[in-house]
PDB file of C-alpha atoms and ligand atoms in Angstrom:
ATOM      1  CA  MET Z 188    -110.227   0.502  81.731  1.00 92.00           C
ATOM      2  CA  LYS Z 189    -108.328  -1.143  78.876  1.00 96.00           C
ATOM      3  CA  PRO Z 190    -104.610  -0.186  78.809  1.00 96.00           C
ATOM      4  CA  LEU Z 191    -104.754   1.468  75.364  1.00 97.00           C
ATOM      5  CA  ALA Z 192    -108.184   3.090  75.716  1.00 96.00           C
ATOM      6  CA  ASP Z 193    -108.173   6.603  74.189  1.00 94.00           C
ATOM      7  CA  LYS Z 194    -105.003   5.821  72.191  1.00 98.00           C
ATOM      8  CA  ILE Z 195    -104.932   6.379  68.435  1.00 98.00           C
ATOM      9  CA  ALA Z 196    -102.751   3.737  66.798  1.00 99.00           C
ATOM     10  CA  LEU Z 197    -101.550   3.675  63.193  1.00 99.00           C
ATOM     11  CA  VAL Z 198    -100.272   0.382  61.765  1.00 99.00           C
ATOM     12  CA  THR Z 199     -98.749   0.235  58.262  1.00 98.00           C
ATOM     13  CA  GLY Z 200     -98.935  -2.752  55.914  1.00 98.00           C
ATOM     14  CA  ALA Z 201    -101.900  -4.130  57.832  1.00 98.00           C
ATOM     15  CA  SER Z 202    -104.258  -5.470  55.147  1.00 98.00           C
ATOM     16  CA  HIS Z 203    -103.357  -9.125  54.849  1.00 96.00           C
ATOM     17  CA  PRO Z 204    -105.623 -11.314  57.027  1.00 96.00           C
ATOM     18  CA  LYS Z 205    -102.719 -13.655  57.907  1.00 95.00           C
ATOM     19  CA  GLY Z 206    -100.052 -10.930  58.086  1.00 97.00           C
ATOM     20  CA  ILE Z 207     -98.249  -9.567  61.129  1.00 98.00           C
ATOM     21  CA  GLY Z 208     -99.787  -6.094  60.609  1.00 98.00           C
ATOM     22  CA  SER Z 209    -103.391  -7.234  60.886  1.00 98.00           C
ATOM     23  CA  ALA Z 210    -102.515  -9.369  63.939  1.00 98.00           C
ATOM     24  CA  ILE Z 211    -101.029  -6.251  65.558  1.00 98.00           C
ATOM     25  CA  ALA Z 212    -104.138  -4.225  64.672  1.00 98.00           C
ATOM     26  CA  ARG Z 213    -106.403  -6.898  66.225  1.00 98.00           C
ATOM     27  CA  LYS Z 214    -104.270  -7.024  69.379  1.00 98.00           C
ATOM     28  CA  LEU Z 215    -104.145  -3.224  69.845  1.00 98.00           C
ATOM     29  CA  ALA Z 216    -107.896  -3.002  69.229  1.00 98.00           C
ATOM     30  CA  SER Z 217    -108.492  -5.666  71.886  1.00 98.00           C
ATOM     31  CA  LEU Z 218    -106.546  -3.440  74.305  1.00 98.00           C
ATOM     32  CA  GLY Z 219    -108.855  -0.525  73.559  1.00 98.00           C
ATOM     33  CA  ALA Z 220    -106.970   1.466  70.891  1.00 98.00           C
ATOM     34  CA  THR Z 221    -108.635   3.197  67.950  1.00 98.00           C
ATOM     35  CA  LEU Z 222    -107.040   1.810  64.816  1.00 98.00           C
ATOM     36  CA  VAL Z 223    -105.860   3.433  61.598  1.00 98.00           C
ATOM     37  CA  ILE Z 224    -104.682   0.657  59.316  1.00 98.00           C
ATOM     38  CA  THR Z 225    -102.858   1.413  56.096  1.00 98.00           C
ATOM     39  CA  ASP Z 226    -101.530  -0.446  53.063  1.00 98.00           C
ATOM     40  CA  LEU Z 227    -100.997  -0.158  49.300  1.00 98.00           C
ATOM     41  CA  GLN Z 228    -103.780   0.676  46.827  1.00 98.00           C
ATOM     42  CA  GLN Z 229    -103.962  -2.888  45.458  1.00 98.00           C
ATOM     43  CA  THR Z 230    -104.915  -4.177  48.931  1.00 98.00           C
ATOM     44  CA  SER Z 231    -107.933  -1.870  49.366  1.00 98.00           C
ATOM     45  CA  ASP Z 232    -110.510  -4.700  49.412  1.00 98.00           C
ATOM     46  CA  GLN Z 233    -108.547  -6.558  52.089  1.00 98.00           C
ATOM     47  CA  LEU Z 234    -108.092  -3.332  54.060  1.00 98.00           C
ATOM     48  CA  ASP Z 235    -111.858  -2.729  54.030  1.00 98.00           C
ATOM     49  CA  ALA Z 236    -112.440  -6.313  55.180  1.00 98.00           C
ATOM     50  CA  ALA Z 237    -109.912  -5.815  58.007  1.00 98.00           C
ATOM     51  CA  VAL Z 238    -111.723  -2.644  59.140  1.00 98.00           C
ATOM     52  CA  ALA Z 239    -115.055  -4.491  59.081  1.00 98.00           C
ATOM     53  CA  GLU Z 240    -113.534  -7.277  61.216  1.00 98.00           C
ATOM     54  CA  LEU Z 241    -112.153  -4.784  63.752  1.00 98.00           C
ATOM     55  CA  GLU Z 242    -115.485  -2.953  63.930  1.00 98.00           C
ATOM     56  CA  ALA Z 243    -117.353  -6.235  64.359  1.00 98.00           C
ATOM     57  CA  ALA Z 244    -115.122  -6.885  67.381  1.00 97.00           C
ATOM     58  CA  GLY Z 245    -116.236  -3.543  68.847  1.00 97.00           C
ATOM     59  CA  ALA Z 246    -113.272  -1.353  67.867  1.00 98.00           C
ATOM     60  CA  THR Z 247    -113.218   2.001  66.093  1.00 98.00           C
ATOM     61  CA  ALA Z 248    -111.130   1.596  62.938  1.00 98.00           C
ATOM     62  CA  ILE Z 249    -110.498   3.321  59.630  1.00 98.00           C
ATOM     63  CA  ALA Z 250    -108.389   2.398  56.614  1.00 98.00           C
ATOM     64  CA  LYS Z 251    -106.062   4.600  54.555  1.00 98.00           C
ATOM     65  CA  ILE Z 252    -104.217   3.857  51.369  1.00 98.00           C
ATOM     66  CA  VAL Z 253    -100.600   4.819  52.057  1.00 98.00           C
ATOM     67  CA  ASP Z 254     -97.529   3.839  50.068  1.00 98.00           C
ATOM     68  CA  VAL Z 255     -94.889   4.400  52.744  1.00 98.00           C
ATOM     69  CA  THR Z 256     -92.248   5.194  50.120  1.00 98.00           C
ATOM     70  CA  SER Z 257     -94.196   8.292  49.038  1.00 98.00           C
ATOM     71  CA  THR Z 258     -93.367  11.224  51.337  1.00 98.00           C
ATOM     72  CA  GLU Z 259     -96.292  13.167  49.884  1.00 98.00           C
ATOM     73  CA  GLU Z 260     -98.830  10.370  50.462  1.00 98.00           C
ATOM     74  CA  VAL Z 261     -97.535   9.763  53.980  1.00 98.00           C
ATOM     75  CA  THR Z 262     -97.630  13.467  54.911  1.00 98.00           C
ATOM     76  CA  ARG Z 263    -101.140  13.943  53.529  1.00 98.00           C
ATOM     77  CA  SER Z 264    -102.587  10.819  55.148  1.00 98.00           C
ATOM     78  CA  VAL Z 265    -101.052  11.484  58.559  1.00 98.00           C
ATOM     79  CA  ALA Z 266    -102.412  15.064  58.446  1.00 98.00           C
ATOM     80  CA  GLU Z 267    -105.888  13.679  57.642  1.00 98.00           C
ATOM     81  CA  VAL Z 268    -105.716  11.250  60.583  1.00 98.00           C
ATOM     82  CA  ILE Z 269    -104.644  14.028  62.970  1.00 98.00           C
ATOM     83  CA  GLU Z 270    -107.444  16.227  61.623  1.00 98.00           C
ATOM     84  CA  GLN Z 271    -109.966  13.434  62.281  1.00 98.00           C
ATOM     85  CA  PHE Z 272    -108.726  12.073  65.632  1.00 98.00           C
ATOM     86  CA  GLY Z 273    -106.656  14.946  67.044  1.00 98.00           C
ATOM     87  CA  THR Z 274    -103.364  13.054  67.347  1.00 98.00           C
ATOM     88  CA  ILE Z 275    -101.496   9.782  66.836  1.00 98.00           C
ATOM     89  CA  ASP Z 276    -100.235   8.129  70.043  1.00 98.00           C
ATOM     90  CA  ILE Z 277     -98.894   4.888  68.617  1.00 99.00           C
ATOM     91  CA  LEU Z 278     -97.104   4.132  65.351  1.00 99.00           C
ATOM     92  CA  VAL Z 279     -96.241   0.626  64.195  1.00 99.00           C
ATOM     93  CA  ASN Z 280     -94.049   0.516  61.106  1.00 99.00           C
ATOM     94  CA  ASN Z 281     -94.871  -2.971  59.878  1.00 98.00           C
ATOM     95  CA  ALA Z 282     -94.921  -2.533  56.065  1.00 98.00           C
ATOM     96  CA  GLY Z 283     -92.004  -4.378  54.555  1.00 97.00           C
ATOM     97  CA  VAL Z 284     -90.754  -6.309  51.558  1.00 96.00           C
ATOM     98  CA  GLY Z 285     -88.646  -9.449  51.547  1.00 91.00           C
ATOM     99  CA  GLY Z 286     -88.240 -11.073  48.191  1.00 70.00           C
ATOM    100  CA  GLY Z 287     -85.454 -11.465  45.731  1.00 76.00           C
ATOM    101  CA  THR Z 288     -82.654 -13.935  45.399  1.00 75.00           C
ATOM    102  CA  GLY Z 289     -80.619 -15.166  48.348  1.00 78.00           C
ATOM    103  CA  ALA Z 290     -77.463 -15.339  46.194  1.00 91.00           C
ATOM    104  CA  PHE Z 291     -75.617 -12.041  46.522  1.00 95.00           C
ATOM    105  CA  LEU Z 292     -73.954 -12.125  43.070  1.00 95.00           C
ATOM    106  CA  GLU Z 293     -77.385 -12.553  41.452  1.00 94.00           C
ATOM    107  CA  SER Z 294     -78.900  -9.661  43.391  1.00 95.00           C
ATOM    108  CA  THR Z 295     -79.785  -6.464  41.550  1.00 95.00           C
ATOM    109  CA  ASN Z 296     -79.715  -2.757  42.317  1.00 95.00           C
ATOM    110  CA  GLN Z 297     -83.485  -2.809  41.864  1.00 95.00           C
ATOM    111  CA  GLN Z 298     -83.793  -5.384  44.663  1.00 95.00           C
ATOM    112  CA  PHE Z 299     -81.597  -3.239  46.945  1.00 96.00           C
ATOM    113  CA  GLU Z 300     -83.503  -0.099  46.000  1.00 97.00           C
ATOM    114  CA  LEU Z 301     -86.920  -1.616  46.810  1.00 97.00           C
ATOM    115  CA  ALA Z 302     -85.737  -3.039  50.151  1.00 98.00           C
ATOM    116  CA  TYR Z 303     -84.228   0.332  51.082  1.00 98.00           C
ATOM    117  CA  GLN Z 304     -87.227   2.378  49.942  1.00 98.00           C
ATOM    118  CA  VAL Z 305     -89.818   0.335  51.849  1.00 98.00           C
ATOM    119  CA  ASN Z 306     -87.927  -1.071  54.849  1.00 98.00           C
ATOM    120  CA  VAL Z 307     -85.855   2.035  55.670  1.00 98.00           C
ATOM    121  CA  ARG Z 308     -87.135   5.182  53.924  1.00 98.00           C
ATOM    122  CA  GLY Z 309     -90.715   4.071  54.556  1.00 98.00           C
ATOM    123  CA  VAL Z 310     -90.039   3.896  58.296  1.00 99.00           C
ATOM    124  CA  ALA Z 311     -88.295   7.287  58.230  1.00 98.00           C
ATOM    125  CA  ASN Z 312     -91.164   8.858  56.253  1.00 98.00           C
ATOM    126  CA  MET Z 313     -93.765   7.634  58.707  1.00 99.00           C
ATOM    127  CA  CYS Z 314     -91.740   8.688  61.763  1.00 99.00           C
ATOM    128  CA  ARG Z 315     -91.081  12.177  60.343  1.00 98.00           C
ATOM    129  CA  ALA Z 316     -94.795  12.645  59.699  1.00 98.00           C
ATOM    130  CA  VAL Z 317     -96.025  11.350  63.069  1.00 98.00           C
ATOM    131  CA  ILE Z 318     -93.373  12.518  65.584  1.00 99.00           C
ATOM    132  CA  PRO Z 319     -94.384  16.237  65.489  1.00 98.00           C
ATOM    133  CA  ALA Z 320     -97.839  15.346  66.888  1.00 98.00           C
ATOM    134  CA  MET Z 321     -96.201  13.172  69.558  1.00 98.00           C
ATOM    135  CA  LEU Z 322     -93.881  16.062  70.462  1.00 98.00           C
ATOM    136  CA  THR Z 323     -96.843  18.414  70.803  1.00 98.00           C
ATOM    137  CA  GLN Z 324     -98.509  16.136  73.331  1.00 97.00           C
ATOM    138  CA  GLY Z 325     -95.226  15.125  74.967  1.00 98.00           C
ATOM    139  CA  SER Z 326     -95.760  11.389  74.538  1.00 98.00           C
ATOM    140  CA  GLY Z 327     -95.807   8.642  71.961  1.00 98.00           C
ATOM    141  CA  ALA Z 328     -94.676   5.092  71.304  1.00 99.00           C
ATOM    142  CA  ILE Z 329     -93.247   3.681  68.099  1.00 99.00           C
ATOM    143  CA  VAL Z 330     -92.466   0.067  67.260  1.00 99.00           C
ATOM    144  CA  ASN Z 331     -90.634  -0.797  64.063  1.00 99.00           C
ATOM    145  CA  ILE Z 332     -90.999  -4.364  62.793  1.00 98.00           C
ATOM    146  CA  ALA Z 333     -87.420  -5.155  61.825  1.00 98.00           C
ATOM    147  CA  SER Z 334     -86.281  -8.784  61.737  1.00 98.00           C
ATOM    148  CA  LEU Z 335     -83.877 -11.234  63.314  1.00 97.00           C
ATOM    149  CA  CYS Z 336     -82.022 -10.472  60.050  1.00 96.00           C
ATOM    150  CA  GLY Z 337     -81.511  -6.959  61.438  1.00 98.00           C
ATOM    151  CA  LEU Z 338     -79.352  -8.461  64.181  1.00 98.00           C
ATOM    152  CA  GLY Z 339     -77.288 -10.968  62.200  1.00 97.00           C
ATOM    153  CA  ALA Z 340     -77.002 -12.481  58.715  1.00 96.00           C
ATOM    154  CA  ILE Z 341     -79.036 -15.657  58.248  1.00 93.00           C
ATOM    155  CA  GLU Z 342     -78.350 -18.185  55.491  1.00 90.00           C
ATOM    156  CA  ASP Z 343     -80.422 -17.929  52.284  1.00 90.00           C
ATOM    157  CA  ILE Z 344     -81.899 -14.556  53.213  1.00 93.00           C
ATOM    158  CA  PRO Z 345     -81.179 -11.855  50.593  1.00 95.00           C
ATOM    159  CA  ALA Z 346     -78.355  -9.460  51.528  1.00 97.00           C
ATOM    160  CA  SER Z 347     -80.593  -6.568  50.440  1.00 97.00           C
ATOM    161  CA  TYR Z 348     -83.188  -7.570  53.063  1.00 97.00           C
ATOM    162  CA  THR Z 349     -80.558  -8.101  55.775  1.00 97.00           C
ATOM    163  CA  ALA Z 350     -78.924  -4.730  55.027  1.00 97.00           C
ATOM    164  CA  SER Z 351     -82.281  -2.946  55.061  1.00 98.00           C
ATOM    165  CA  LYS Z 352     -83.304  -4.483  58.394  1.00 98.00           C
ATOM    166  CA  PHE Z 353     -79.926  -3.576  59.974  1.00 98.00           C
ATOM    167  CA  ALA Z 354     -80.677  -0.029  58.811  1.00 98.00           C
ATOM    168  CA  ALA Z 355     -84.169  -0.195  60.326  1.00 98.00           C
ATOM    169  CA  VAL Z 356     -82.562  -1.184  63.640  1.00 98.00           C
ATOM    170  CA  GLY Z 357     -80.143   1.757  63.375  1.00 98.00           C
ATOM    171  CA  LEU Z 358     -82.997   4.129  62.608  1.00 98.00           C
ATOM    172  CA  THR Z 359     -84.897   2.807  65.637  1.00 99.00           C
ATOM    173  CA  LYS Z 360     -81.967   3.503  67.960  1.00 98.00           C
ATOM    174  CA  ALA Z 361     -81.271   6.976  66.507  1.00 99.00           C
ATOM    175  CA  ILE Z 362     -84.923   8.011  66.920  1.00 99.00           C
ATOM    176  CA  ALA Z 363     -85.070   6.488  70.410  1.00 99.00           C
ATOM    177  CA  LEU Z 364     -82.009   8.451  71.489  1.00 98.00           C
ATOM    178  CA  GLU Z 365     -83.097  11.765  69.985  1.00 98.00           C
ATOM    179  CA  TYR Z 366     -86.626  11.782  71.420  1.00 99.00           C
ATOM    180  CA  ALA Z 367     -86.329   9.852  74.704  1.00 98.00           C
ATOM    181  CA  SER Z 368     -86.189  13.006  76.819  1.00 98.00           C
ATOM    182  CA  ARG Z 369     -89.316  14.365  75.128  1.00 98.00           C
ATOM    183  CA  GLY Z 370     -91.623  11.464  75.983  1.00 98.00           C
ATOM    184  CA  ILE Z 371     -91.340   9.401  72.802  1.00 98.00           C
ATOM    185  CA  ARG Z 372     -90.177   5.791  72.965  1.00 99.00           C
ATOM    186  CA  CYS Z 373     -89.030   3.892  69.888  1.00 99.00           C
ATOM    187  CA  ASN Z 374     -88.260   0.160  69.869  1.00 99.00           C
ATOM    188  CA  ALA Z 375     -87.855  -2.599  67.304  1.00 99.00           C
ATOM    189  CA  VAL Z 376     -89.350  -6.060  67.310  1.00 99.00           C
ATOM    190  CA  CYS Z 377     -87.207  -8.590  65.471  1.00 98.00           C
ATOM    191  CA  PRO Z 378     -89.245 -11.620  64.398  1.00 98.00           C
ATOM    192  CA  GLY Z 379     -87.431 -14.763  63.319  1.00 97.00           C
ATOM    193  CA  VAL Z 380     -89.704 -17.044  61.302  1.00 96.00           C
ATOM    194  CA  VAL Z 381     -93.388 -16.162  61.201  1.00 97.00           C
ATOM    195  CA  ASN Z 382     -96.084 -18.268  59.531  1.00 96.00           C
ATOM    196  CA  THR Z 383     -97.265 -15.638  57.031  1.00 93.00           C
ATOM    197  CA  ASP Z 384     -97.299 -15.494  53.228  1.00 90.00           C
ATOM    198  CA  MET Z 385     -93.753 -14.103  53.363  1.00 86.00           C
ATOM    199  CA  ARG Z 386     -92.633 -17.456  54.819  1.00 91.00           C
ATOM    200  CA  VAL Z 387     -94.639 -19.416  52.212  1.00 93.00           C
ATOM    201  CA  GLN Z 388     -92.843 -17.506  49.425  1.00 91.00           C
ATOM    202  CA  LEU Z 389     -89.440 -18.147  51.033  1.00 90.00           C
ATOM    203  CA  MET Z 390     -90.169 -21.881  51.420  1.00 94.00           C
ATOM    204  CA  ASP Z 391     -91.207 -22.068  47.732  1.00 94.00           C
ATOM    205  CA  ARG Z 392     -87.942 -20.411  46.686  1.00 91.00           C
ATOM    206  CA  LEU Z 393     -85.797 -22.664  48.896  1.00 92.00           C
ATOM    207  CA  ALA Z 394     -87.683 -25.760  47.671  1.00 95.00           C
ATOM    208  CA  GLU Z 395     -86.794 -24.818  44.101  1.00 93.00           C
ATOM    209  CA  GLN Z 396     -83.196 -23.914  45.002  1.00 91.00           C
ATOM    210  CA  TYR Z 397     -82.488 -27.199  46.850  1.00 94.00           C
ATOM    211  CA  ASP Z 398     -84.810 -29.400  44.746  1.00 96.00           C
ATOM    212  CA  ILE Z 399     -86.921 -30.394  47.754  1.00 97.00           C
ATOM    213  CA  THR Z 400     -90.589 -29.941  48.657  1.00 97.00           C
ATOM    214  CA  PRO Z 401     -91.745 -26.758  50.435  1.00 96.00           C
ATOM    215  CA  GLU Z 402     -92.723 -29.013  53.380  1.00 96.00           C
ATOM    216  CA  GLU Z 403     -89.145 -30.315  53.585  1.00 97.00           C
ATOM    217  CA  ALA Z 404     -87.809 -26.734  53.379  1.00 96.00           C
ATOM    218  CA  GLU Z 405     -90.114 -25.829  56.270  1.00 96.00           C
ATOM    219  CA  ARG Z 406     -89.038 -28.885  58.293  1.00 97.00           C
ATOM    220  CA  ARG Z 407     -85.362 -27.931  57.815  1.00 96.00           C
ATOM    221  CA  GLU Z 408     -86.025 -24.342  58.839  1.00 95.00           C
ATOM    222  CA  ASN Z 409     -87.984 -25.454  61.919  1.00 97.00           C
ATOM    223  CA  GLU Z 410     -84.874 -27.394  62.998  1.00 96.00           C
ATOM    224  CA  THR Z 411     -83.003 -24.079  63.282  1.00 96.00           C
ATOM    225  CA  ILE Z 412     -85.583 -22.749  65.782  1.00 97.00           C
ATOM    226  CA  ALA Z 413     -85.118 -23.839  69.411  1.00 98.00           C
ATOM    227  CA  ILE Z 414     -88.884 -23.920  69.979  1.00 98.00           C
ATOM    228  CA  GLY Z 415     -89.176 -25.999  66.804  1.00 98.00           C
ATOM    229  CA  ARG Z 416     -91.767 -24.025  64.829  1.00 98.00           C
ATOM    230  CA  GLY Z 417     -92.429 -20.662  63.266  1.00 97.00           C
ATOM    231  CA  ALA Z 418     -94.283 -18.015  65.263  1.00 98.00           C
ATOM    232  CA  GLU Z 419     -97.922 -17.226  64.729  1.00 98.00           C
ATOM    233  CA  ALA Z 420     -98.440 -13.580  63.775  1.00 98.00           C
ATOM    234  CA  SER Z 421    -100.401 -13.115  67.008  1.00 98.00           C
ATOM    235  CA  GLU Z 422     -97.292 -14.054  69.010  1.00 98.00           C
ATOM    236  CA  VAL Z 423     -95.381 -11.190  67.363  1.00 98.00           C
ATOM    237  CA  ALA Z 424     -98.359  -8.903  68.044  1.00 98.00           C
ATOM    238  CA  ASP Z 425     -98.185  -9.782  71.767  1.00 98.00           C
ATOM    239  CA  ALA Z 426     -94.575  -8.520  71.942  1.00 98.00           C
ATOM    240  CA  VAL Z 427     -95.460  -5.356  70.013  1.00 99.00           C
ATOM    241  CA  ALA Z 428     -98.353  -4.641  72.371  1.00 98.00           C
ATOM    242  CA  TYR Z 429     -96.065  -5.069  75.377  1.00 98.00           C
ATOM    243  CA  LEU Z 430     -93.524  -2.560  74.030  1.00 98.00           C
ATOM    244  CA  LEU Z 431     -96.281  -0.067  73.226  1.00 98.00           C
ATOM    245  CA  GLY Z 432     -98.071  -0.427  76.531  1.00 97.00           C
ATOM    246  CA  PRO Z 433     -97.666   1.102  79.989  1.00 96.00           C
ATOM    247  CA  GLY Z 434     -95.628  -1.899  81.229  1.00 97.00           C
ATOM    248  CA  ALA Z 435     -92.758  -0.858  78.948  1.00 98.00           C
ATOM    249  CA  LYS Z 436     -92.731   2.848  79.800  1.00 98.00           C
ATOM    250  CA  TYR Z 437     -89.023   2.739  80.753  1.00 98.00           C
ATOM    251  CA  ILE Z 438     -87.963   0.757  77.667  1.00 98.00           C
ATOM    252  CA  THR Z 439     -86.627   2.522  74.586  1.00 99.00           C
ATOM    253  CA  GLY Z 440     -84.078   1.749  71.875  1.00 98.00           C
ATOM    254  CA  VAL Z 441     -84.260  -2.021  72.298  1.00 98.00           C
ATOM    255  CA  THR Z 442     -84.356  -4.618  69.552  1.00 98.00           C
ATOM    256  CA  MET Z 443     -86.469  -7.468  70.882  1.00 98.00           C
ATOM    257  CA  PRO Z 444     -86.085 -10.834  69.154  1.00 98.00           C
ATOM    258  CA  VAL Z 445     -89.364 -12.749  68.868  1.00 98.00           C
ATOM    259  CA  ALA Z 446     -87.756 -15.795  67.391  1.00 98.00           C
ATOM    260  CA  GLY Z 447     -88.415 -18.878  69.501  1.00 98.00           C
ATOM    261  CA  GLY Z 448     -84.738 -19.113  70.412  1.00 98.00           C
ATOM    262  CA  MET Z 449     -83.537 -19.048  66.790  1.00 97.00           C
ATOM    263  CA  ALA Z 450     -79.930 -17.809  66.688  1.00 91.00           C
ATOM    264  CA  PRO Z 451     -79.530 -14.436  64.975  1.00 84.00           C
ATOM    265  CA  GLY Z 452     -76.791 -15.690  62.677  1.00 86.00           C
ATOM    266  CA  LEU Z 453     -73.430 -14.100  61.993  1.00 95.00           C
TER     267      LEU Z 453
HETATM  268  N1  LIG W 101     -92.942 -13.377  57.964  1.00 90.87           N
HETATM  269  C1  LIG W 101     -91.753 -13.443  58.523  1.00 90.87           C
HETATM  270  O1  LIG W 101     -91.201 -14.552  58.696  1.00 90.87           O
HETATM  271  C2  LIG W 101     -91.049 -12.176  58.987  1.00 90.87           C
HETATM  272  C3  LIG W 101     -89.872 -12.325  59.707  1.00 90.87           C
HETATM  273  C4  LIG W 101     -89.203 -11.190  60.144  1.00 90.87           C
HETATM  274  C5  LIG W 101     -89.712  -9.941  59.862  1.00 90.87           C
HETATM  275  N2  LIG W 101     -90.853  -9.812  59.141  1.00 90.87           N
HETATM  276  C6  LIG W 101     -91.323  -8.448  58.861  1.00 90.87           C
HETATM  277  O2  LIG W 101     -92.653  -8.305  59.325  1.00 90.87           O
HETATM  278  C7  LIG W 101     -93.330  -7.317  58.555  1.00 90.87           C
HETATM  279  C8  LIG W 101     -94.668  -7.875  58.079  1.00 90.87           C
HETATM  280  O3  LIG W 101     -94.430  -8.984  57.230  1.00 90.87           O
HETATM  281  P1  LIG W 101     -95.487 -10.157  56.932  1.00 90.87           P
HETATM  282  O4  LIG W 101     -94.782 -11.429  57.101  1.00 90.87           O
HETATM  283  O5  LIG W 101     -96.759  -9.914  57.657  1.00 90.87           O
HETATM  284  O6  LIG W 101     -95.663  -9.982  55.371  1.00 90.87           O
HETATM  285  P2  LIG W 101     -96.841  -9.392  54.466  1.00 90.87           P
HETATM  286  O7  LIG W 101     -96.273  -9.408  53.077  1.00 90.87           O
HETATM  287  O8  LIG W 101     -98.121 -10.081  54.756  1.00 90.87           O
HETATM  288  O9  LIG W 101     -96.958  -7.873  54.991  1.00 90.87           O
HETATM  289  C9  LIG W 101     -96.246  -6.817  54.485  1.00 90.87           C
HETATM  290  C10 LIG W 101     -97.214  -5.734  54.114  1.00 90.87           C
HETATM  291  O10 LIG W 101     -96.484  -4.575  53.716  1.00 90.87           O
HETATM  292  C11 LIG W 101     -97.183  -3.996  52.651  1.00 90.87           C
HETATM  293  N3  LIG W 101     -96.300  -3.148  51.856  1.00 90.87           N
HETATM  294  C12 LIG W 101     -95.290  -3.527  51.023  1.00 90.87           C
HETATM  295  N4  LIG W 101     -94.762  -2.441  50.437  1.00 90.87           N
HETATM  296  C13 LIG W 101     -95.434  -1.358  50.922  1.00 90.87           C
HETATM  297  C14 LIG W 101     -95.359   0.044  50.689  1.00 90.87           C
HETATM  298  N5  LIG W 101     -94.483   0.562  49.815  1.00 90.87           N
HETATM  299  N6  LIG W 101     -96.213   0.855  51.352  1.00 90.87           N
HETATM  300  C15 LIG W 101     -97.114   0.338  52.216  1.00 90.87           C
HETATM  301  N7  LIG W 101     -97.245  -0.971  52.480  1.00 90.87           N
HETATM  302  C16 LIG W 101     -96.410  -1.804  51.826  1.00 90.87           C
HETATM  303  C17 LIG W 101     -97.717  -5.169  51.855  1.00 90.87           C
HETATM  304  O11 LIG W 101     -98.783  -4.779  50.999  1.00 90.87           O
HETATM  305  C18 LIG W 101     -98.133  -6.126  52.957  1.00 90.87           C
HETATM  306  O12 LIG W 101     -99.483  -5.952  53.319  1.00 90.87           O
HETATM  307  C19 LIG W 101     -92.376  -6.924  57.421  1.00 90.87           C
HETATM  308  O13 LIG W 101     -91.704  -5.720  57.754  1.00 90.87           O
HETATM  309  C20 LIG W 101     -91.399  -8.089  57.392  1.00 90.87           C
HETATM  310  O14 LIG W 101     -90.139  -7.717  56.864  1.00 90.87           O
HETATM  311  C21 LIG W 101     -91.532 -10.906  58.698  1.00 90.87           C
END
């Protein structure tokens, strides 16, 4: 029997075919989980395509439009999933925003607000909606996709993003501590550099900032990674699956770097 057979897993921000969320969904489906993948309204075509891909691979999957910053939308959607499947065993809070300037004095309140709303409040909203069902059944596993920037400040990364990911790490530990004795584990995965669109956007910004090509920006960044390259999204998904699976049943409250030996900064 597959290790996640009979498990209902919800993954947020999982529409983009090259994103970390869809890689996690594919990995959990391959381990036998039933998938609920969610993302913003504007991604609905991609979400439908992701469901079709999961179903073609033999999984049961549905899509839901959920803006994680909306408590109302989150509450309603989670209730619908529980109505349909009976529970939620696994929650992966992957939805996140990067963006904005790396120069602190040029940063705006709007940039801070967006990072906080999505990367922190979004995680809290989802956890508040899902944990009651996990408490009822006395078990559940949560993984929050934070960042290496949640463990230390890294050059050229916006302070708003770094602050929000530190907060996501704090939230992970607080939830882990509060619910450990009631069968719920909560951990964070902290990717360093991952070859998704988020990295492409960062390389474009750094290329402009330093008047170099995006390829040169990527080469310079790769030099800061001991393994010498960015991770594939599937390599992050492997770590997430481990923390969610039976092999990690005694692990809670950890922040696992998946960073190829990249130093977490200051
Ligand atoms: N790519 C990297 O190098 C890297 C490194 C460290 C951490 N991360 C984290 O990994 C996660 C996934 O990032 P990715 O690289 O796959 O980027 P991505 O942009 O492909 O994925 C992020 C997803 O979140 C969704 N999203 C944004 N705001 C949302 C909201 N309000 N409600 C619901 N969904 C929302 C987006 O639509 C998108 O599908 C993020 O939390 C990111 O911070 C990425």
